[in-house]
Amino acid sequence: MGLNKIIGQKALVSQLKKILSEGRLGHAYAFSGPEGIGKHTVALEFAHEILCPFGKPDSCGCVSCRTFAEGTNPDFYEVITDKSSIGIDTIRALQEHVANRPAYGHKKVYFIDGADMMTVQAQNCLLKTLEEPPEYAVIILSAVNYEALLPTIRSRTVNFRMEPYSEDEIRRIVMPLAPKNKNELDFYVKFSRGIPGKAVRMLEESSFRDLRDQIIGLLKKPGDFSQMEKVRKILNENKDDFTEIIDIIMSVYRDCLMVLMGIENGLINSDKKDIIKEIASACSKRKLMDRLAALENMQRNFRYNINYQLGIDVLLLEIQEV
Ligand SMILES: [Zn+2]
């Protein structure tokens, strides 16, 4: 496998390959960017290439590559988080492992996924390894919020910020999971806004399709009380998906605005064009723009807002208003 298998991220991949081919490998790297952008995938393939003593993991059958593929390579150590926090004990355990020399090759790779979840104590502890790493150790971090790491960690780490993928790249990534209906695939590609993990998750979870259908149903009949209660139930049951839900609603209003402006190509919800037209026919451009602004505001506030129930009420009110 290795870096060659990665779709997209061309600039990043060629930078990483250059580091390896020119023998300039340092001790600490970070991949940062939004949830679902592929930090984990890139980090693993980078680790795989670092560990292969022959430097060609594409078609390599060496013991390092074989065990890496099986997930049993002793020179690879991954810290997996439950997403809440990474404490000092976890880092201490990692450091004990760092003390032993590589088993197969010349390097050992330590991957801390969600490194921005490290407590300050954990980061200070890790700092000792970053300050005086054994020559064989490479630390790889992934972080949604790279700036949350201590400046002392960041100053010793080379950070690669991952950029969104093109629509064509997303299409290639999700193709194996893709629905037969081309318009539906178009929706997932456009809706993901360059983040493959978003498209993959939506395609894998059938509940997302139901959610989308229910929400579009409500937008079609904003006065329908039973439909509204259904959406309220969905919102109550999918707290983690609040921003996705707002994204769905915004995508519908954006499409309606396009329709009212006479632009029907390039709709996000192109597979629901008829319903979009119906919703648009009951709205004015002004109203749609106001709603989009309100939703954007709501999404921004929601990140800091603990009061979920209030968020739901405001959202439903916003949809109901004619
Ligand atoms: Zn190999």
Short mmCIF file of C-alpha atoms and ligand atoms in Angstrom, two decimals:
data_model
loop_
_atom_site.label_atom_id
_atom_site.label_comp_id
_atom_site.label_asym_id
_atom_site.label_seq_id
_atom_site.Cartn_x
_atom_site.Cartn_y
_atom_site.Cartn_z
CA MET A 1 0.00 0.00 0.00
CA GLY A 2 1.71 3.21 1.09
CA LEU A 3 1.23 6.83 0.06
CA ASN A 4 0.55 5.96 -3.58
CA LYS A 5 -2.84 4.56 -2.69
CA ILE A 6 -4.07 7.92 -1.43
CA ILE A 7 -6.56 9.64 -3.70
CA GLY A 8 -6.15 13.42 -3.81
CA GLN A 9 -3.89 15.43 -1.47
CA LYS A 10 -1.32 15.42 -4.28
CA ALA A 11 0.82 18.27 -2.94
CA LEU A 12 0.93 16.76 0.52
CA VAL A 13 1.75 13.27 -0.72
CA SER A 14 4.57 14.52 -2.94
CA GLN A 15 5.99 16.54 -0.02
CA LEU A 16 5.98 13.45 2.19
CA LYS A 17 7.57 11.31 -0.50
CA LYS A 18 10.24 13.94 -1.00
CA ILE A 19 11.06 13.96 2.71
CA LEU A 20 11.52 10.20 2.59
CA SER A 21 13.43 9.99 -0.69
CA GLU A 22 15.82 12.75 0.31
CA GLY A 23 16.44 11.19 3.71
CA ARG A 24 15.22 14.30 5.53
CA LEU A 25 12.86 12.56 7.92
CA GLY A 26 12.47 14.50 11.16
CA HIS A 27 11.10 13.41 14.52
CA ALA A 28 7.65 14.98 14.69
CA TYR A 29 4.88 15.57 12.16
CA ALA A 30 1.27 16.59 12.44
CA PHE A 31 -1.67 16.28 10.06
CA SER A 32 -4.38 18.77 10.84
CA GLY A 33 -7.77 19.60 9.38
CA PRO A 34 -11.49 19.02 9.90
CA GLU A 35 -13.06 15.75 11.01
CA GLY A 36 -13.27 13.34 8.07
CA ILE A 37 -10.59 14.99 5.91
CA GLY A 38 -8.41 11.85 5.95
CA LYS A 39 -5.75 12.65 8.58
CA HIS A 40 -5.81 9.11 9.90
CA THR A 41 -5.47 7.57 6.43
CA VAL A 42 -2.52 9.76 5.45
CA ALA A 43 -0.80 9.27 8.82
CA LEU A 44 -1.05 5.48 8.52
CA GLU A 45 0.32 5.37 4.99
CA PHE A 46 3.13 7.73 5.94
CA ALA A 47 3.96 5.49 8.92
CA HIS A 48 3.87 2.45 6.66
CA GLU A 49 6.42 4.01 4.29
CA ILE A 50 8.65 5.18 7.13
CA LEU A 51 8.74 1.69 8.61
CA CYS A 52 9.46 -0.30 5.45
CA PRO A 53 13.25 -0.76 5.46
CA PHE A 54 13.17 -1.11 1.66
CA GLY A 55 11.22 2.09 1.12
CA LYS A 56 8.72 0.60 -1.31
CA PRO A 57 5.61 -0.54 0.56
CA ASP A 58 3.53 -0.59 -2.65
CA SER A 59 4.52 -4.13 -3.51
CA CYS A 60 6.64 -5.11 -0.55
CA GLY A 61 6.46 -8.44 1.19
CA CYS A 62 8.95 -7.66 3.95
CA VAL A 63 8.10 -8.60 7.51
CA SER A 64 7.59 -4.95 8.49
CA CYS A 65 5.07 -4.36 5.68
CA ARG A 66 3.31 -7.66 6.22
CA THR A 67 2.86 -7.12 9.94
CA PHE A 68 1.89 -3.49 9.37
CA ALA A 69 -0.92 -4.61 7.08
CA GLU A 70 -2.06 -7.09 9.75
CA GLY A 71 -1.92 -4.42 12.43
CA THR A 72 0.71 -6.27 14.45
CA ASN A 73 3.94 -4.44 13.56
CA PRO A 74 5.71 -3.91 16.92
CA ASP A 75 7.47 -0.80 15.57
CA PHE A 76 4.16 0.97 15.15
CA TYR A 77 2.35 2.30 18.21
CA GLU A 78 -1.00 4.01 17.94
CA VAL A 79 -2.77 5.95 20.64
CA ILE A 80 -6.49 5.64 19.99
CA THR A 81 -8.74 7.98 21.90
CA ASP A 82 -12.31 7.80 23.03
CA LYS A 83 -12.42 11.45 21.90
CA SER A 84 -12.76 12.95 25.37
CA SER A 85 -9.14 13.38 26.44
CA ILE A 86 -5.67 11.84 26.40
CA GLY A 87 -4.09 11.82 29.83
CA ILE A 88 -0.55 11.70 31.11
CA ASP A 89 -0.66 7.93 31.80
CA THR A 90 -1.27 7.23 28.12
CA ILE A 91 1.78 9.29 27.17
CA ARG A 92 3.91 7.66 29.86
CA ALA A 93 3.00 4.21 28.47
CA LEU A 94 4.03 5.42 25.02
CA GLN A 95 7.34 6.68 26.38
CA GLU A 96 8.14 3.32 27.93
CA HIS A 97 7.70 1.81 24.49
CA VAL A 98 9.92 4.48 22.91
CA ALA A 99 12.78 3.30 25.09
CA ASN A 100 13.06 -0.02 23.20
CA ARG A 101 14.86 -0.15 19.87
CA PRO A 102 13.01 -1.06 16.62
CA ALA A 103 12.29 -4.74 16.06
CA TYR A 104 12.37 -4.91 12.25
CA GLY A 105 13.67 -1.77 10.60
CA HIS A 106 15.51 1.42 11.43
CA LYS A 107 12.51 3.37 12.70
CA LYS A 108 9.62 3.27 15.11
CA VAL A 109 6.49 5.34 14.55
CA TYR A 110 4.22 6.67 17.29
CA PHE A 111 0.86 7.93 16.14
CA ILE A 112 -1.31 10.00 18.45
CA ASP A 113 -4.72 10.32 16.81
CA GLY A 114 -6.68 13.30 18.12
CA ALA A 115 -3.55 14.80 19.72
CA ASP A 116 -5.44 18.03 20.44
CA MET A 117 -7.28 16.01 23.10
CA MET A 118 -4.09 15.69 25.16
CA THR A 119 -4.29 17.36 28.54
CA VAL A 120 -1.67 20.01 29.30
CA GLN A 121 0.12 17.54 31.58
CA ALA A 122 0.12 14.93 28.82
CA GLN A 123 1.53 17.46 26.36
CA ASN A 124 4.25 18.53 28.76
CA CYS A 125 5.10 14.89 29.28
CA LEU A 126 5.28 14.26 25.51
CA LEU A 127 7.49 17.30 25.19
CA LYS A 128 10.33 15.41 26.88
CA THR A 129 10.30 12.87 24.05
CA LEU A 130 10.11 15.63 21.43
CA GLU A 131 13.05 17.43 23.01
CA GLU A 132 15.34 14.43 23.06
CA PRO A 133 13.97 11.74 20.78
CA PRO A 134 16.00 8.59 20.14
CA GLU A 135 17.22 8.70 16.52
CA TYR A 136 14.78 5.95 15.49
CA ALA A 137 11.60 7.55 16.86
CA VAL A 138 9.09 9.42 14.72
CA ILE A 139 6.03 10.94 16.36
CA ILE A 140 2.97 11.62 14.21
CA LEU A 141 0.06 13.65 15.53
CA SER A 142 -3.37 14.26 14.08
CA ALA A 143 -5.47 17.18 15.22
CA VAL A 144 -8.67 18.95 14.25
CA ASN A 145 -7.55 21.99 16.20
CA TYR A 146 -3.79 22.13 15.86
CA GLU A 147 -3.65 25.51 17.58
CA ALA A 148 -4.90 23.85 20.76
CA LEU A 149 -1.48 22.22 21.18
CA LEU A 150 1.10 23.96 23.34
CA PRO A 151 3.45 26.30 21.44
CA THR A 152 6.37 24.22 22.71
CA ILE A 153 4.91 21.11 21.01
CA ARG A 154 4.11 23.01 17.81
CA SER A 155 7.58 24.51 17.55
CA ARG A 156 9.06 21.01 17.39
CA THR A 157 6.52 19.63 14.95
CA VAL A 158 6.12 20.00 11.19
CA ASN A 159 2.42 20.55 10.62
CA PHE A 160 0.66 19.69 7.37
CA ARG A 161 -2.74 21.27 7.06
CA MET A 162 -4.98 19.10 4.92
CA GLU A 163 -7.08 20.87 2.30
CA PRO A 164 -10.56 19.84 1.04
CA TYR A 165 -10.72 17.47 -1.91
CA SER A 166 -12.08 18.30 -5.36
CA GLU A 167 -15.51 16.94 -6.30
CA ASP A 168 -13.83 14.52 -8.67
CA GLU A 169 -11.58 13.18 -5.93
CA ILE A 170 -14.52 12.75 -3.54
CA ARG A 171 -16.33 10.89 -6.28
CA ARG A 172 -13.40 8.50 -6.69
CA ILE A 173 -13.17 7.93 -2.94
CA VAL A 174 -16.86 7.18 -2.41
CA MET A 175 -17.35 5.24 -5.66
CA PRO A 176 -17.12 1.81 -3.98
CA LEU A 177 -19.96 2.78 -1.64
CA ALA A 178 -21.91 4.76 -4.19
CA PRO A 179 -25.64 4.41 -4.81
CA LYS A 180 -26.75 3.37 -8.30
CA ASN A 181 -28.68 6.59 -8.73
CA LYS A 182 -26.23 9.11 -10.23
CA ASN A 183 -28.15 12.14 -8.96
CA GLU A 184 -28.07 10.76 -5.45
CA LEU A 185 -24.31 10.27 -5.70
CA ASP A 186 -24.05 13.88 -6.89
CA PHE A 187 -25.82 14.96 -3.73
CA TYR A 188 -23.33 13.19 -1.45
CA VAL A 189 -20.38 14.54 -3.41
CA LYS A 190 -21.61 18.14 -3.29
CA PHE A 191 -22.94 17.98 0.26
CA SER A 192 -19.61 16.71 1.62
CA ARG A 193 -17.96 20.00 0.60
CA GLY A 194 -14.61 18.38 -0.02
CA ILE A 195 -14.54 16.25 3.13
CA PRO A 196 -14.58 12.58 2.14
CA GLY A 197 -15.34 11.28 5.65
CA LYS A 198 -18.58 13.22 5.57
CA ALA A 199 -19.72 11.59 2.33
CA VAL A 200 -18.62 8.14 3.48
CA ARG A 201 -20.45 8.41 6.78
CA MET A 202 -23.64 9.53 5.09
CA LEU A 203 -23.47 6.70 2.59
CA GLU A 204 -22.84 4.11 5.26
CA GLU A 205 -25.60 5.24 7.58
CA SER A 206 -29.06 4.61 6.23
CA SER A 207 -30.46 6.76 9.03
CA PHE A 208 -28.95 9.77 7.31
CA ARG A 209 -31.15 9.20 4.25
CA ASP A 210 -34.24 8.99 6.44
CA LEU A 211 -33.19 12.13 8.24
CA ARG A 212 -32.76 13.98 4.99
CA ASP A 213 -36.13 12.80 3.63
CA GLN A 214 -37.93 13.80 6.82
CA ILE A 215 -36.35 17.23 6.86
CA ILE A 216 -37.10 17.90 3.22
CA GLY A 217 -40.65 16.70 3.89
CA LEU A 218 -41.01 19.29 6.64
CA LEU A 219 -39.57 22.05 4.50
CA LYS A 220 -42.14 21.15 1.86
CA LYS A 221 -45.00 21.47 4.33
CA PRO A 222 -43.80 23.93 6.95
CA GLY A 223 -47.22 24.15 8.59
CA ASP A 224 -47.63 20.37 9.04
CA PHE A 225 -47.61 19.79 12.78
CA SER A 226 -47.14 16.00 12.65
CA GLN A 227 -44.21 16.42 10.28
CA MET A 228 -42.71 18.98 12.63
CA GLU A 229 -43.02 16.58 15.57
CA LYS A 230 -41.22 13.92 13.54
CA VAL A 231 -38.35 16.29 12.91
CA ARG A 232 -38.30 17.32 16.56
CA LYS A 233 -37.98 13.64 17.47
CA ILE A 234 -35.12 13.18 15.00
CA LEU A 235 -33.37 16.25 16.39
CA ASN A 236 -33.75 14.94 19.93
CA GLU A 237 -32.33 11.58 18.94
CA ASN A 238 -29.42 12.91 16.89
CA LYS A 239 -27.79 15.51 19.04
CA ASP A 240 -24.39 14.82 17.55
CA ASP A 241 -25.77 15.52 14.11
CA PHE A 242 -27.18 18.97 14.78
CA THR A 243 -24.71 20.68 12.45
CA GLU A 244 -25.40 18.08 9.73
CA ILE A 245 -29.11 18.74 10.08
CA ILE A 246 -28.58 22.47 9.70
CA ASP A 247 -26.34 21.74 6.71
CA ILE A 248 -29.17 19.77 5.09
CA ILE A 249 -31.66 22.59 5.65
CA MET A 250 -29.19 25.17 4.35
CA SER A 251 -28.49 23.08 1.26
CA VAL A 252 -32.22 23.01 0.49
CA TYR A 253 -32.63 26.78 0.93
CA ARG A 254 -29.52 27.44 -1.13
CA ASP A 255 -30.93 25.27 -3.92
CA CYS A 256 -34.28 27.08 -3.70
CA LEU A 257 -32.47 30.39 -4.08
CA MET A 258 -30.69 29.05 -7.17
CA VAL A 259 -34.00 27.89 -8.64
CA LEU A 260 -35.58 31.31 -8.03
CA MET A 261 -32.61 32.88 -9.80
CA GLY A 262 -33.20 30.55 -12.74
CA ILE A 263 -30.10 28.44 -12.18
CA GLU A 264 -31.06 24.78 -12.12
CA ASN A 265 -27.74 23.18 -12.92
CA GLY A 266 -25.41 22.44 -10.05
CA LEU A 267 -28.05 22.05 -7.35
CA ILE A 268 -26.75 20.20 -4.29
CA ASN A 269 -30.01 18.26 -3.96
CA SER A 270 -30.22 17.52 -7.67
CA ASP A 271 -31.90 14.17 -6.96
CA LYS A 272 -34.80 16.05 -5.31
CA LYS A 273 -35.19 18.73 -7.93
CA ASP A 274 -38.99 18.56 -8.11
CA ILE A 275 -39.41 18.98 -4.38
CA ILE A 276 -36.87 21.81 -4.36
CA LYS A 277 -38.89 23.61 -7.04
CA GLU A 278 -42.04 23.14 -5.01
CA ILE A 279 -40.44 24.55 -1.86
CA ALA A 280 -38.94 27.42 -3.85
CA SER A 281 -42.31 28.36 -5.33
CA ALA A 282 -43.58 29.19 -1.84
CA CYS A 283 -40.62 31.40 -0.91
CA SER A 284 -39.16 34.75 -1.85
CA LYS A 285 -35.46 35.37 -2.45
CA ARG A 286 -35.39 37.83 0.42
CA LYS A 287 -36.91 35.28 2.82
CA LEU A 288 -34.48 32.57 1.75
CA MET A 289 -31.50 34.84 2.24
CA ASP A 290 -32.75 35.83 5.71
CA ARG A 291 -33.20 32.18 6.62
CA LEU A 292 -29.75 31.22 5.36
CA ALA A 293 -28.21 34.01 7.41
CA ALA A 294 -30.15 32.93 10.51
CA LEU A 295 -29.10 29.30 10.06
CA GLU A 296 -25.47 30.23 9.57
CA ASN A 297 -25.62 32.22 12.75
CA MET A 298 -27.27 29.32 14.56
CA GLN A 299 -24.57 26.94 13.42
CA ARG A 300 -21.83 29.26 14.64
CA ASN A 301 -23.52 29.73 17.99
CA PHE A 302 -24.26 26.04 18.41
CA ARG A 303 -20.57 25.24 18.75
CA TYR A 304 -20.54 27.25 21.96
CA ASN A 305 -24.13 26.75 22.99
CA ILE A 306 -24.91 24.06 25.51
CA ASN A 307 -28.67 24.57 25.44
CA TYR A 308 -29.69 22.04 22.85
CA GLN A 309 -33.44 22.22 23.46
CA LEU A 310 -33.45 25.95 22.91
CA GLY A 311 -31.45 25.41 19.71
CA ILE A 312 -34.10 23.00 18.42
CA ASP A 313 -36.95 25.38 19.26
CA VAL A 314 -35.29 28.29 17.49
CA LEU A 315 -34.52 26.13 14.49
CA LEU A 316 -38.09 24.82 14.15
CA LEU A 317 -39.49 28.30 14.57
CA GLU A 318 -37.21 29.52 11.80
CA ILE A 319 -38.47 26.81 9.43
CA GLN A 320 -42.13 27.41 10.31
CA GLU A 321 -42.07 31.10 9.65
CA VAL A 322 -43.61 31.88 6.32
ZN ZN B 1 8.46 -3.37 3.19
#
